[in-house]
CSV table of N, CA and C in Angstrom, one decimal:
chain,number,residue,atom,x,y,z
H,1,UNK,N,-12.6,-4.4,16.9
H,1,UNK,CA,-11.7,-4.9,16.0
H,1,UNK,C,-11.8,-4.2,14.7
H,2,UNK,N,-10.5,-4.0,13.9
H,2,UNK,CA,-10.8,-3.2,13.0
H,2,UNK,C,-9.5,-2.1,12.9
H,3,UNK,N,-10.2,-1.2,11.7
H,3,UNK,CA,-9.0,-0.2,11.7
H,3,UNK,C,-10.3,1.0,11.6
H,4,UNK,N,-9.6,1.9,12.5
H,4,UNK,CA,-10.6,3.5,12.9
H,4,UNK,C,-9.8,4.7,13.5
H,5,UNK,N,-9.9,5.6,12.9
H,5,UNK,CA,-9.8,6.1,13.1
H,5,UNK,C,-10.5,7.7,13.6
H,6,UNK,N,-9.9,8.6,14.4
H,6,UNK,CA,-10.4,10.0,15.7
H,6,UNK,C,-11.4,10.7,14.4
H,7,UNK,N,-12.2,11.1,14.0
H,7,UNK,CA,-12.9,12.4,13.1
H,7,UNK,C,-12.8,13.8,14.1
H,8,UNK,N,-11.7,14.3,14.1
H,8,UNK,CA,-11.4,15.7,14.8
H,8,UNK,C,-12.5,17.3,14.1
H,9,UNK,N,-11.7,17.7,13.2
H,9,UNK,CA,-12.3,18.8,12.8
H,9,UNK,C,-12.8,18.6,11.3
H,10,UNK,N,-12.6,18.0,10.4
H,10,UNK,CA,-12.8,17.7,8.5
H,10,UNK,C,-13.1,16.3,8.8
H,11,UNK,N,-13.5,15.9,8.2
H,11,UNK,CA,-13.9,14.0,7.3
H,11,UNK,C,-12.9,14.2,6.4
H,12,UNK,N,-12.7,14.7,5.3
H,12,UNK,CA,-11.4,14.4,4.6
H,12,UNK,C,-10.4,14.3,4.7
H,13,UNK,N,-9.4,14.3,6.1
H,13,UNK,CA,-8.3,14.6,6.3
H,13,UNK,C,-8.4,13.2,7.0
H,14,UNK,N,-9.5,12.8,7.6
H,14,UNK,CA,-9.7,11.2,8.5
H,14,UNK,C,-10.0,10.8,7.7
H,15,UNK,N,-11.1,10.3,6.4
H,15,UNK,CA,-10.8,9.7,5.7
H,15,UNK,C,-9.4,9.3,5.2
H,16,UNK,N,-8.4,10.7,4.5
H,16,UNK,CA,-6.9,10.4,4.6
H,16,UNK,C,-6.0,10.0,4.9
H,17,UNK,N,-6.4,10.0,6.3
H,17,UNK,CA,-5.4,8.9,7.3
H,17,UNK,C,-5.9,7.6,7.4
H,18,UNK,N,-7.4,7.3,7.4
H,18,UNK,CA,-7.7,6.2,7.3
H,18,UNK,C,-7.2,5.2,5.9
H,19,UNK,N,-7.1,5.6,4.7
H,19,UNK,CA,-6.5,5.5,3.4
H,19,UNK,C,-5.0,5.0,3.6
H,20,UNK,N,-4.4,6.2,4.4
H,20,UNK,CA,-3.0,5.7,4.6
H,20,UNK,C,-2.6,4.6,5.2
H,21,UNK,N,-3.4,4.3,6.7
H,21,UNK,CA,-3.5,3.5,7.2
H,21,UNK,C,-3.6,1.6,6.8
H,22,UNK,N,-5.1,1.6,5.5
H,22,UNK,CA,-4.9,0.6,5.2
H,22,UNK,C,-3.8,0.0,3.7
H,23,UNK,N,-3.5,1.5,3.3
H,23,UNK,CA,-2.6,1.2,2.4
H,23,UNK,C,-1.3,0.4,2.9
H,24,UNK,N,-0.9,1.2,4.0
H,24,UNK,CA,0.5,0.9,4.6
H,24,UNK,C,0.2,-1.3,5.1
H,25,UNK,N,-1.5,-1.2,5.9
H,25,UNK,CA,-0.9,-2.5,6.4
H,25,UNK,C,-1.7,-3.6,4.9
H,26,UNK,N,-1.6,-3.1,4.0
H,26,UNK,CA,-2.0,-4.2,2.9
H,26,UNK,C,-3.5,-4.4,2.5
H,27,UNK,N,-4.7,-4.1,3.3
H,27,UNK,CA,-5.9,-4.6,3.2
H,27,UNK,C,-6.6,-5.1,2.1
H,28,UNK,N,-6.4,-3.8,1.3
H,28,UNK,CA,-6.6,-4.4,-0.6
H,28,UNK,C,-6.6,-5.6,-0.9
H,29,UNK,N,-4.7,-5.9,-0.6
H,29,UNK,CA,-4.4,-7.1,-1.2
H,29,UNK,C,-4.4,-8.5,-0.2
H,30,UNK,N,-5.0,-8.1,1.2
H,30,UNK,CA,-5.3,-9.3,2.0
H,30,UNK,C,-6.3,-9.5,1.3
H,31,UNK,N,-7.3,-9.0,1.1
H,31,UNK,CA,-8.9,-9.1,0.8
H,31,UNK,C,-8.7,-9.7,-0.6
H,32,UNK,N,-8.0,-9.1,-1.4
H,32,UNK,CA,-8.3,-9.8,-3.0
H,32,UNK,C,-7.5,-11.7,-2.6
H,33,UNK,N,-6.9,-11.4,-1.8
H,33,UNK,CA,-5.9,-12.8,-1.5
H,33,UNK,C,-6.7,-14.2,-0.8
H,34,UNK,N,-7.7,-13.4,-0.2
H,34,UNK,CA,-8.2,-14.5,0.8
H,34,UNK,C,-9.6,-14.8,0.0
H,35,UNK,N,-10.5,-13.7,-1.1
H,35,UNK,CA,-11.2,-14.2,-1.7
H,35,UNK,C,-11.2,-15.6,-1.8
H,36,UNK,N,-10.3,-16.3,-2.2
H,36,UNK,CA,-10.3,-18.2,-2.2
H,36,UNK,C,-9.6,-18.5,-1.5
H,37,UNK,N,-9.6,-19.5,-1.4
H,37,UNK,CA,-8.5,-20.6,-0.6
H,37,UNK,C,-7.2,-20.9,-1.1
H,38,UNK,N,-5.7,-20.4,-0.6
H,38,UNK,CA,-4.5,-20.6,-0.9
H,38,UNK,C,-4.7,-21.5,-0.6
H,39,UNK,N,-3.5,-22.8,-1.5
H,39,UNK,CA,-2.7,-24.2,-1.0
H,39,UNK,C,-2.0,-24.2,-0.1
H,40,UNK,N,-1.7,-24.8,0.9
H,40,UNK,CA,-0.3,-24.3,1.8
H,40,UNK,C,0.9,-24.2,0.5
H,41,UNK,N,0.9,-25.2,-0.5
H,41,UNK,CA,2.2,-25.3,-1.8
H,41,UNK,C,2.1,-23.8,-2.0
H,42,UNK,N,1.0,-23.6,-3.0
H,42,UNK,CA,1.0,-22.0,-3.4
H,42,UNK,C,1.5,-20.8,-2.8
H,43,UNK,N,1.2,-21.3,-1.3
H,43,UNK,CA,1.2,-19.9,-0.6
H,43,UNK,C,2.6,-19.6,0.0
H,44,UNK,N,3.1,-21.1,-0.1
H,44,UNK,CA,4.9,-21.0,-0.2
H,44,UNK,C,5.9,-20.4,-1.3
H,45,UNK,N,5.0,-20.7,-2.3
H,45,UNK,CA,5.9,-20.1,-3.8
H,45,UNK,C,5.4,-19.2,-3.7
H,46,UNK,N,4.5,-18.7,-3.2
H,46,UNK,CA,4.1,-17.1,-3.6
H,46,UNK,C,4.8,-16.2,-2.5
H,47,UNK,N,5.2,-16.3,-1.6
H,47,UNK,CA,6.0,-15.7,-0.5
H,47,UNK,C,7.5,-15.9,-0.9
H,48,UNK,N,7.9,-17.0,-1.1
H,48,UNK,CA,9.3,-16.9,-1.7
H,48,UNK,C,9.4,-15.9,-2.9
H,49,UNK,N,8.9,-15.9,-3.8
H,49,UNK,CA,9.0,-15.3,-5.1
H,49,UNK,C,8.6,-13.7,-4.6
H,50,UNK,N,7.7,-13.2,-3.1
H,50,UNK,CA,8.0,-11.8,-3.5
H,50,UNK,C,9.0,-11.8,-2.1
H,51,UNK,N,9.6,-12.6,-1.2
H,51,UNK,CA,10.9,-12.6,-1.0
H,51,UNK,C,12.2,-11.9,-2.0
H,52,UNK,N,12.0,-12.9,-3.0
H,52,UNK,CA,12.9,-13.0,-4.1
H,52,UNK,C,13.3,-11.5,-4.7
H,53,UNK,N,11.8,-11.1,-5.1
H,53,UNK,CA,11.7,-9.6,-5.6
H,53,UNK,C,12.0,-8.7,-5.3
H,54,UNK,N,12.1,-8.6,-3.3
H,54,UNK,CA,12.3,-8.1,-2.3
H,54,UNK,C,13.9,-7.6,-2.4
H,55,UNK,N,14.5,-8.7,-2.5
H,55,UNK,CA,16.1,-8.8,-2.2
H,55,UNK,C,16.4,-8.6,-3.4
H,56,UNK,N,16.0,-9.5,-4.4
H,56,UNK,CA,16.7,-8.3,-6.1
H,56,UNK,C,16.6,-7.1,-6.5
H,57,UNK,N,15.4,-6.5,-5.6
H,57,UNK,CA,15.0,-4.7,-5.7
H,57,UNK,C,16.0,-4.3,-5.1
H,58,UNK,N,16.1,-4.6,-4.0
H,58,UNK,CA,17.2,-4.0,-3.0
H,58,UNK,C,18.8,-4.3,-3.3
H,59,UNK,N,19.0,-5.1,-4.0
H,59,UNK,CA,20.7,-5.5,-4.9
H,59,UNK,C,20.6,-4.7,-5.8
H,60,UNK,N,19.4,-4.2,-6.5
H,60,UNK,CA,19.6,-3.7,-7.9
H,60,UNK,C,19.1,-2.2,-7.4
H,61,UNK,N,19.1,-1.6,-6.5
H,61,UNK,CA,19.1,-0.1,-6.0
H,61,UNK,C,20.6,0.2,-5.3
H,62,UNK,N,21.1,-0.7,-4.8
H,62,UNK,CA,22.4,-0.7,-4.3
H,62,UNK,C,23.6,-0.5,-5.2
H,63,UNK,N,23.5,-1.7,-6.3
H,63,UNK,CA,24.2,-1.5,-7.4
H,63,UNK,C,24.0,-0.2,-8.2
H,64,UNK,N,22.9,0.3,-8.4
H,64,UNK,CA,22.8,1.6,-9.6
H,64,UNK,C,23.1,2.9,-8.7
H,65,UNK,N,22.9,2.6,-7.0
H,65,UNK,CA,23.2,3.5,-6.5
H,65,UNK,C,25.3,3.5,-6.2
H,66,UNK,N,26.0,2.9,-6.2
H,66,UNK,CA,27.5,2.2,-6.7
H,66,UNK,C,28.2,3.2,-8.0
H,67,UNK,N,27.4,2.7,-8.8
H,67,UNK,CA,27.3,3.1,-10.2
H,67,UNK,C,27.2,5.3,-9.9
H,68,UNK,N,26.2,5.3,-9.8
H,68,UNK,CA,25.9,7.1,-9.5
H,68,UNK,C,27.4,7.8,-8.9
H,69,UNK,N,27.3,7.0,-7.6
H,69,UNK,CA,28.3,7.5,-6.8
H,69,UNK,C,29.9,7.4,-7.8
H,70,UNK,N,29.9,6.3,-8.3
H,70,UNK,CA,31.1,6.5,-9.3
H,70,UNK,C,30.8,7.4,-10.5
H,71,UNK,N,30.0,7.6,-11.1
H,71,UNK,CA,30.0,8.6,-12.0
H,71,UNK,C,30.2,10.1,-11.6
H,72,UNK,N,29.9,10.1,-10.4
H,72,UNK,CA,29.6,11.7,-9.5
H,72,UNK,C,30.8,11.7,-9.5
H,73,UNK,N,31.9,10.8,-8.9
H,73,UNK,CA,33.2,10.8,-8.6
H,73,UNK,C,34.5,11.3,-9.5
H,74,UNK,N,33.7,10.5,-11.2
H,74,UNK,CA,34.3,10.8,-12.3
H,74,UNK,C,35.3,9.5,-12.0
């Protein structure tokens, strides 16, 4: 269980993939998260809200990307 990865030819290049690896699935911030005990309440507002973030980053890259394309257009 776990995350591991092959050591081929360098340690630094496995270390680097290992890096990549836990970046991409969160580990940091599982570990700083589970330090205590979430409410089930909390843990509801706290998923909606980066829900929330989720979907206004993505409206507000769409829109400025709108915007570009009309300026390019003139």
């Amino acid at each position: 269980a776990g995350r591991s990865v092959q050591v081929r030819a360098d340690l630094p290049s496995a270390l680097s993939r290992l890096r990549m690896i836990l970046t991409a699935n969160n580990v940091k911030a599982d570990q700083v998260r589970q330090r205590f005990h979430e409410r089930p309440g909390l843990k509801k507002k706290r998923l909606k809200s980066a829900r929330h973030r989720k979907r206004f980053k993505a409206g507000f890259k769409k829109l400025v990307s709108i915007a570009m394309e009309m300026k390019r257009k003139g």
